[in-house]
Amino acid sequence: MKTELQKNNINWIFGLIFLIFGIGLIYHSLTDFFKYNFTTVLFIVMRSNSSIIAEFIFGILTMFSGILIFLNSKKWLTLIKILAIGIIANLVFALSLRITDYIFNWELLAELAIRIIIGFGIYKLTKYLTRINQSEWNLREEKLNFVIGIVIGLFPYLFRNIFF
């Protein structure tokens, strides 16, 4: 078992990673939203506003979980579990849409492989962090977290036909 100092060092490293990644997601979503809605630049391909808002929500939650890690609060584990479930639901649903929308080609295969690797990596990271912090990953007891994660993950697809 990891010593308390090693556990705190690992938590601080992941806390810093989550904080930087969350700030990056927030910045990217805000700049895209501003460019799409308040400039006269013409784009060939644009994301929907709901996709940008979902990215913003992922960024806020990721940044908040990084802050909670620095404050040594145990609530960050629950937040990470919700994020992992949401991101995996988002990736799986996007994966199924890509398969049904496109004819098979090598670019599609590469995109699917990257999405599967990202989803599996996020799941394994969450399992590792819950294990070293003596927590559990039991979805039967965390039904509300599972539902919240699914809703967050499917947010861009639930509202993709509504333009707001």
C-alpha positions as CSV (number, residue, x, y, z in Angstrom):
1,M,0.0,0.0,0.0
2,K,1.2,3.5,-0.7
3,T,2.4,5.6,2.1
4,E,0.5,8.8,3.0
5,L,3.2,11.0,1.5
6,Q,3.2,9.1,-1.8
7,K,-0.6,9.2,-1.9
8,N,-0.6,13.0,-1.4
9,N,2.1,13.5,-4.0
10,I,0.1,11.4,-6.5
11,N,-3.1,13.3,-5.7
12,W,-1.3,16.7,-6.1
13,I,0.1,15.7,-9.5
14,F,-3.3,14.6,-10.7
15,G,-4.9,17.6,-9.1
16,L,-2.6,19.9,-11.1
17,I,-3.3,17.9,-14.3
18,F,-7.0,18.2,-13.7
19,L,-6.7,21.9,-13.0
20,I,-4.7,22.7,-16.1
21,F,-6.9,20.4,-18.3
22,G,-10.1,22.0,-16.9
23,I,-8.8,25.5,-17.5
24,G,-7.8,24.5,-21.1
25,L,-11.3,23.1,-21.8
26,I,-12.9,26.2,-20.4
27,Y,-10.7,28.5,-22.5
28,H,-11.2,26.5,-25.7
29,S,-15.0,26.4,-25.2
30,L,-15.3,30.1,-24.5
31,T,-13.1,31.1,-27.5
32,D,-15.1,28.8,-29.8
33,F,-18.4,30.2,-28.5
34,F,-17.1,33.8,-29.0
35,K,-15.8,33.1,-32.5
36,Y,-19.0,31.3,-33.6
37,N,-21.5,33.8,-32.3
38,F,-19.8,37.2,-32.1
39,T,-17.4,37.5,-35.1
40,T,-17.9,37.6,-38.8
41,V,-15.5,34.8,-39.5
42,L,-16.8,32.1,-41.8
43,F,-16.2,28.5,-40.8
44,I,-16.4,25.4,-43.0
45,V,-17.3,23.2,-40.0
46,M,-18.9,24.5,-36.8
47,R,-19.8,22.7,-33.6
48,S,-23.2,23.1,-32.1
49,N,-23.6,25.4,-29.1
50,S,-24.7,22.5,-27.0
51,S,-21.4,20.7,-27.7
52,I,-19.5,23.8,-26.7
53,I,-21.6,24.1,-23.5
54,A,-21.0,20.5,-22.7
55,E,-17.2,21.0,-23.1
56,F,-17.5,24.0,-20.8
57,I,-19.3,21.9,-18.2
58,F,-16.6,19.2,-18.4
59,G,-14.0,21.9,-18.0
60,I,-15.7,23.4,-14.9
61,L,-16.1,19.9,-13.3
62,T,-12.6,18.9,-14.1
63,M,-11.2,22.2,-12.7
64,F,-13.4,21.9,-9.6
65,S,-12.2,18.4,-9.0
66,G,-8.6,19.6,-9.3
67,I,-9.3,22.3,-6.7
68,L,-11.0,19.7,-4.4
69,I,-7.9,17.5,-4.6
70,F,-5.8,20.4,-3.4
71,L,-8.2,21.0,-0.5
72,N,-8.0,17.3,0.5
73,S,-11.7,16.9,0.3
74,K,-13.0,13.3,-0.4
75,K,-15.8,14.7,-2.6
76,W,-13.4,14.9,-5.5
77,L,-13.5,11.1,-5.9
78,T,-17.3,11.2,-6.5
79,L,-16.8,14.1,-9.0
80,I,-14.2,12.1,-10.8
81,K,-16.4,9.1,-11.0
82,I,-19.2,11.2,-12.4
83,L,-16.8,12.7,-15.0
84,A,-15.5,9.3,-16.0
85,I,-19.0,8.0,-16.5
86,G,-20.0,11.1,-18.4
87,I,-17.0,11.1,-20.7
88,I,-17.3,7.4,-21.4
89,A,-21.0,7.8,-22.2
90,N,-20.2,10.7,-24.5
91,L,-17.5,8.7,-26.3
92,V,-19.7,5.6,-26.6
93,F,-22.6,7.6,-28.0
94,A,-20.3,9.5,-30.4
95,L,-18.8,6.2,-31.4
96,S,-22.2,4.7,-32.3
97,L,-23.2,7.9,-34.2
98,R,-19.9,7.8,-36.2
99,I,-20.4,4.2,-37.1
100,T,-24.0,4.7,-38.3
101,D,-23.3,8.0,-40.2
102,Y,-20.2,7.1,-42.2
103,I,-19.0,4.6,-44.7
104,F,-16.1,2.6,-43.3
105,N,-12.7,4.1,-44.0
106,W,-9.3,4.3,-42.3
107,E,-9.8,7.7,-40.8
108,L,-13.0,6.4,-39.1
109,L,-11.1,3.5,-37.7
110,A,-8.3,5.8,-36.3
111,E,-10.9,8.1,-34.7
112,L,-12.7,5.1,-33.1
113,A,-9.5,3.7,-31.8
114,I,-8.5,7.0,-30.2
115,R,-12.0,7.4,-28.6
116,I,-11.8,3.8,-27.2
117,I,-8.3,4.4,-25.8
118,I,-9.3,7.7,-24.2
119,G,-12.4,6.2,-22.6
120,F,-10.5,3.2,-21.3
121,G,-7.7,5.4,-20.0
122,I,-10.1,7.6,-18.1
123,Y,-11.8,4.6,-16.6
124,K,-8.4,3.1,-15.5
125,L,-7.3,6.4,-14.1
126,T,-10.4,6.7,-12.0
127,K,-10.0,3.1,-10.8
128,Y,-6.4,3.8,-9.8
129,L,-7.2,7.0,-7.9
130,T,-10.1,5.4,-6.1
131,R,-7.9,2.4,-5.1
132,I,-5.0,4.4,-3.7
133,N,-7.4,6.7,-1.8
134,Q,-9.2,3.6,-0.3
135,S,-12.5,4.3,-1.9
136,E,-14.8,2.1,-3.9
137,W,-16.1,2.0,-7.5
138,N,-19.4,0.3,-6.9
139,L,-22.1,1.5,-9.4
140,R,-24.9,-0.2,-7.5
141,E,-24.5,2.1,-4.6
142,E,-23.9,5.1,-6.7
143,K,-27.0,5.1,-8.9
144,L,-27.4,8.9,-8.7
145,N,-23.8,9.5,-9.8
146,F,-24.3,7.1,-12.7
147,V,-27.4,9.0,-13.9
148,I,-25.8,12.4,-13.5
149,G,-22.7,11.1,-15.4
150,I,-24.9,9.7,-18.3
151,V,-26.9,13.0,-18.5
152,I,-23.7,15.1,-18.6
153,G,-22.1,12.8,-21.2
154,L,-25.1,12.8,-23.5
155,F,-25.9,16.6,-23.1
156,P,-24.6,17.6,-26.6
157,Y,-26.6,14.8,-28.2
158,L,-29.8,15.4,-26.3
159,F,-29.9,19.0,-27.4
160,R,-28.1,19.0,-30.7
161,N,-31.3,19.9,-32.7
162,I,-32.1,22.9,-30.4
163,F,-30.1,26.0,-31.3
164,F,-29.4,28.1,-28.3
